[in-house]
Structure formats: C-alpha cells, structure tokens
Short mmCIF file of C-alpha atoms in Angstrom, two decimals:
data_model
loop_
_atom_site.label_atom_id
_atom_site.label_comp_id
_atom_site.label_asym_id
_atom_site.label_seq_id
_atom_site.Cartn_x
_atom_site.Cartn_y
_atom_site.Cartn_z
CA MET A 1 -123.86 -215.27 66.94
CA ASP A 2 -120.66 -217.32 67.23
CA THR A 3 -119.01 -214.86 70.24
CA SER A 4 -115.79 -217.50 70.14
CA GLY A 5 -115.34 -217.27 66.29
CA PHE A 6 -115.80 -213.64 66.24
CA MET A 7 -113.59 -213.49 69.28
CA GLY A 8 -111.01 -215.44 67.35
CA GLY A 9 -111.10 -213.39 64.43
CA LEU A 10 -110.63 -210.23 66.68
CA TYR A 11 -107.89 -211.47 67.97
CA ARG A 12 -105.86 -212.59 65.09
CA LEU A 13 -106.15 -208.97 64.00
CA PHE A 14 -105.16 -207.10 67.19
CA ASP A 15 -101.99 -209.80 66.58
CA TRP A 16 -101.17 -209.08 62.96
CA ILE A 17 -101.71 -204.96 63.68
CA SER A 18 -99.27 -205.33 66.36
CA LYS A 19 -96.78 -207.84 64.15
CA MET A 20 -97.15 -204.82 61.39
CA ALA A 21 -96.22 -202.40 63.77
CA LEU A 22 -93.51 -203.84 65.65
CA LEU A 23 -91.96 -204.33 62.04
CA ASN A 24 -92.45 -201.07 61.10
CA LEU A 25 -90.67 -199.72 64.46
CA LEU A 26 -87.26 -202.21 63.92
CA TRP A 27 -87.31 -200.95 59.93
CA ILE A 28 -87.19 -197.39 61.69
CA PHE A 29 -85.30 -198.07 64.60
CA PHE A 30 -82.29 -200.38 62.91
CA SER A 31 -82.11 -197.66 59.64
CA VAL A 32 -81.30 -194.84 62.15
CA LEU A 33 -78.74 -197.82 64.02
CA GLY A 34 -77.05 -197.89 60.80
CA LEU A 35 -76.73 -194.35 60.37
CA GLY A 36 -79.37 -194.02 57.56
CA LEU A 37 -77.40 -194.17 54.92
CA PHE A 38 -76.03 -197.85 55.91
CA GLY A 39 -78.67 -199.26 58.60
CA PHE A 40 -81.92 -197.98 55.22
CA PHE A 41 -81.04 -200.78 53.30
CA PRO A 42 -80.08 -203.90 55.57
CA ALA A 43 -83.40 -202.73 57.46
CA THR A 44 -85.24 -202.43 54.34
CA ALA A 45 -83.79 -205.99 53.28
CA ALA A 46 -84.68 -207.34 56.61
CA MET A 47 -87.97 -206.25 56.45
CA PHE A 48 -89.06 -207.70 53.32
CA ALA A 49 -87.45 -210.72 54.64
CA VAL A 50 -89.69 -210.76 57.37
CA MET A 51 -92.73 -209.94 54.96
CA ARG A 52 -91.93 -213.10 52.78
CA LYS A 53 -92.73 -215.38 55.36
CA TRP A 54 -95.68 -213.98 56.47
CA ILE A 55 -97.06 -214.23 52.68
CA TYR A 56 -95.49 -217.79 52.71
CA GLY A 57 -97.86 -218.67 55.33
CA GLU A 58 -94.91 -218.67 58.40
CA ASP A 59 -97.00 -216.44 60.92
CA ASP A 60 -95.24 -217.45 64.15
CA ILE A 61 -91.77 -216.68 63.18
CA PRO A 62 -89.97 -214.74 66.37
CA VAL A 63 -90.07 -211.32 64.09
CA ILE A 64 -87.19 -209.49 66.33
CA ARG A 65 -84.85 -212.42 66.10
CA THR A 66 -85.70 -212.99 62.23
CA PHE A 67 -85.42 -209.33 61.60
CA TRP A 68 -82.25 -209.00 63.60
CA THR A 69 -80.52 -212.59 61.94
CA SER A 70 -81.65 -210.91 58.06
CA TYR A 71 -80.49 -207.74 58.99
CA LYS A 72 -76.71 -209.05 60.69
CA ARG A 73 -76.75 -211.12 57.78
CA GLU A 74 -77.47 -209.49 54.57
CA PHE A 75 -75.48 -205.80 56.05
CA ILE A 76 -72.49 -205.56 54.12
CA LYS A 77 -74.43 -207.00 50.92
CA SER A 78 -77.66 -204.78 51.11
CA ASN A 79 -75.44 -201.40 51.63
CA LEU A 80 -73.39 -202.84 48.03
CA LEU A 81 -76.98 -203.20 45.98
CA GLY A 82 -78.49 -200.15 47.35
CA GLY A 83 -75.12 -198.79 46.37
CA ILE A 84 -75.18 -199.11 42.96
CA ILE A 85 -79.34 -198.39 43.06
CA LEU A 86 -78.86 -195.10 44.43
CA ALA A 87 -75.96 -194.21 41.94
CA ALA A 88 -77.85 -194.80 38.91
CA GLY A 89 -81.14 -193.28 40.53
CA ILE A 90 -78.69 -190.13 41.00
CA VAL A 91 -77.41 -190.57 37.45
CA LEU A 92 -80.34 -190.46 35.70
CA CYS A 93 -81.91 -188.01 37.53
CA ALA A 94 -79.12 -185.56 37.55
CA ASP A 95 -79.86 -186.29 33.35
CA PHE A 96 -83.02 -185.65 33.29
CA LEU A 97 -83.14 -182.52 35.20
CA PHE A 98 -80.29 -181.41 32.78
CA ILE A 99 -81.99 -182.00 29.69
CA GLN A 100 -85.30 -180.58 31.39
CA ASN A 101 -83.25 -177.36 31.88
CA VAL A 102 -81.13 -177.14 28.54
CA ALA A 103 -82.12 -174.97 25.98
CA ASP A 104 -80.39 -176.83 23.29
CA GLU A 105 -82.68 -178.38 21.39
CA SER A 106 -80.75 -180.98 19.82
CA LEU A 107 -80.44 -182.64 23.48
CA SER A 108 -84.33 -182.66 24.50
CA LEU A 109 -85.06 -185.13 22.00
CA LEU A 110 -83.43 -187.14 24.55
CA TYR A 111 -86.20 -185.80 27.21
CA ALA A 112 -88.66 -188.96 26.22
CA PRO A 113 -86.17 -191.39 25.73
CA LEU A 114 -84.70 -190.46 29.17
CA LEU A 115 -88.23 -190.24 31.13
CA ILE A 116 -88.91 -193.69 29.76
CA LEU A 117 -85.62 -194.75 30.99
CA VAL A 118 -86.64 -193.26 34.27
CA PHE A 119 -89.99 -195.37 34.58
CA LEU A 120 -88.61 -198.41 34.05
CA PHE A 121 -85.71 -198.07 36.36
CA VAL A 122 -88.07 -197.35 38.84
CA SER A 123 -90.51 -200.13 37.95
CA MET A 124 -87.49 -202.25 38.05
CA ALA A 125 -86.12 -200.91 41.73
CA PHE A 126 -89.74 -202.07 43.52
CA TYR A 127 -88.52 -206.06 42.12
CA VAL A 128 -84.92 -205.44 44.25
CA ILE A 129 -85.32 -205.76 47.57
CA PRO A 130 -87.82 -208.46 47.50
CA MET A 131 -85.64 -210.42 44.75
CA PHE A 132 -82.70 -210.47 46.69
CA VAL A 133 -84.48 -211.70 50.06
CA HIS A 134 -86.59 -214.43 47.97
CA TYR A 135 -83.27 -215.71 46.13
CA ASP A 136 -79.51 -216.31 47.24
CA MET A 137 -77.89 -214.46 43.99
CA LYS A 138 -75.22 -212.56 43.65
CA ILE A 139 -75.52 -208.39 42.93
CA GLY A 140 -75.86 -208.55 39.21
CA GLN A 141 -78.33 -211.17 38.52
CA VAL A 142 -80.79 -209.81 41.05
CA ILE A 143 -80.45 -206.65 39.49
CA LYS A 144 -80.45 -208.37 35.44
CA ASN A 145 -83.36 -210.82 37.02
CA SER A 146 -85.54 -207.94 38.59
CA PHE A 147 -85.17 -206.13 35.66
CA PHE A 148 -86.54 -209.42 33.57
CA VAL A 149 -89.47 -210.18 36.42
CA MET A 150 -90.51 -206.41 35.97
CA ILE A 151 -91.05 -206.34 31.97
CA LEU A 152 -93.00 -209.97 32.61
CA ASN A 153 -95.36 -208.92 34.58
CA PRO A 154 -96.89 -205.47 33.66
CA VAL A 155 -100.03 -205.91 35.59
CA SER A 156 -98.27 -206.38 39.67
CA THR A 157 -95.22 -203.84 38.37
CA PHE A 158 -98.49 -201.57 37.85
CA SER A 159 -100.29 -202.25 41.11
CA MET A 160 -97.30 -202.26 43.06
CA VAL A 161 -96.11 -198.68 41.47
CA VAL A 162 -99.87 -197.51 42.09
CA GLY A 163 -99.74 -199.07 45.59
CA THR A 164 -97.13 -197.42 46.82
CA PHE A 165 -97.60 -193.38 45.93
CA GLY A 166 -101.35 -194.26 46.95
CA ILE A 167 -99.73 -195.74 50.77
CA CYS A 168 -97.40 -192.06 50.70
CA PHE A 169 -100.29 -189.73 49.73
CA ALA A 170 -102.61 -191.24 52.48
CA LEU A 171 -99.87 -190.56 54.49
CA SER A 172 -99.00 -187.35 54.11
CA TYR A 173 -102.62 -186.52 55.53
CA ALA A 174 -101.29 -188.24 58.75
CA PRO A 175 -98.05 -188.47 59.42
CA PRO A 176 -97.59 -189.49 62.82
CA ILE A 177 -99.46 -192.85 61.62
CA ALA A 178 -96.06 -193.48 59.58
CA ILE A 179 -94.09 -194.40 62.63
CA LEU A 180 -96.04 -197.60 63.53
CA PHE A 181 -97.45 -198.00 59.60
CA SER A 182 -95.31 -196.58 56.30
CA GLY A 183 -92.51 -199.29 55.30
CA ASN A 184 -94.52 -202.28 56.33
CA LEU A 185 -97.43 -201.32 54.48
CA ILE A 186 -95.21 -200.32 51.24
CA ALA A 187 -93.61 -203.72 52.34
CA LEU A 188 -96.66 -205.94 51.85
CA ILE A 189 -97.75 -204.77 48.62
CA VAL A 190 -94.68 -204.84 46.80
CA MET A 191 -93.60 -208.00 48.57
CA LYS A 192 -97.07 -209.68 47.69
CA PHE A 193 -97.30 -208.06 44.37
CA SER A 194 -93.18 -210.06 43.69
CA SER A 195 -94.03 -213.25 45.20
CA LYS A 196 -96.51 -213.40 42.54
CA SER A 197 -94.93 -212.73 39.70
CA PHE A 198 -92.16 -214.68 40.83
CA ASP A 199 -94.24 -217.93 41.42
CA LYS A 200 -95.51 -217.13 37.85
CA VAL A 201 -91.97 -217.02 36.07
CA HIS A 202 -91.13 -220.19 38.26
CA ALA A 203 -93.95 -222.02 36.67
CA LYS A 204 -93.97 -221.06 33.17
CA SER A 205 -90.02 -222.15 33.27
CA GLN A 206 -91.01 -225.38 34.82
CA MET A 207 -93.35 -225.84 32.22
CA PHE A 208 -90.93 -224.53 29.17
CA LEU A 209 -88.25 -227.37 30.98
CA GLN A 210 -91.20 -230.01 30.78
CA GLU A 211 -91.55 -229.31 27.08
CA GLN A 212 -87.80 -229.99 25.99
#
C-alpha cells in the first residue's frame, strides 16, 4: 500500500476543508463588520472571488489577503448591485403577496405570470455575483448579461437552484455546522456551474466570430 500517496491525499483533503472553513468564517465576520446590511454583499462578492480563483486552478492564493482585497475594492459597487437586486426582489414579493391575498378575480389572473417572473428573477439572481466577480462590467451589464446566461443555460441554472436549496435543507438539521460550511458550499456550487456557463457562452461567441 502506498502510504505516502494516501497521506498526501489526506493532507490535501484537510487543507481544502480548512481553507473552506476559513473562507466561511471570513464571509460571516466581514458581513457582520459591515453591519450586516452593508457588509453582506461585499463579503459575498469577496467569497465568490476567492472561489473563482480556486475553480480556475489558483489553489495557493493567500485566502485572507485575496478576500480582503476584493472586499475593499468592491465594497461600494457590490452594495449598489445588491441594493438593486434586493429592492427588485422586495417589490416582486410584495406584488406576489398582494395578488395572492386579493379578492379581485381580475387581479388573480396575474398570479401565474407573476409566479413565472419571480422564478426567473430568482434564477437570474444566482448568476449576478458570479458575473460580477468574473467580468469587469457596469452594474446594468451585470444584470442584463446574468439574465441572458440564465436563459441560455437551463441545466446549470436548475442545478444551482436545486443544489442551493439542498444545502440549505441539509443545514437546517445541523445549524452549528453552518458556521464553518454554509455560504462557502453554496458559493462552490453556484460558481462552479456559473463558470461552466460563462465558458460555454464564451466558446459559442468565439465560434460565431470565427464564422463571420
């Protein structure tokens, strides 16, 4: 039995687990540091920025420094983006609840279309932060392109939605584990499928340009 290979694999496993746990602790700490409301979106963007580097093979990056650099650089812009998404989500939820509880039958006809709109919005929102950290775009472009990528990649979108709700469901049975593994696992799934979608769209665009 090759014990050196086994020990090497075990070391890499524990190294990955410790990095993931550190990333989640940073995400929680810097979310709180920004008073929650103002810290959540920069901390989430920073977490996704670190995860993106890992997915593309940059395993040896300094986690704390990379996180902090992204947190500072994107603090204002990520809060603006997050504020827009949050406001749109609140409006949609308010409209949905209003129509759901209204007695007017003419307005109740809007229930199904609004439900579809809410589903599309939630699906698009999964791509917003990955798009934000993957490309250097203006906020409007991030939102617009997130929608198009979502439409063009239904399998990845479905996988992200199911994976995220699956993690949340599993963690609901073990809340203490969420301190070390919650946002990081969601970021891993979302960034992994988003990266595949971005690469696929990029390959298609390159192929289209070559054909012109």
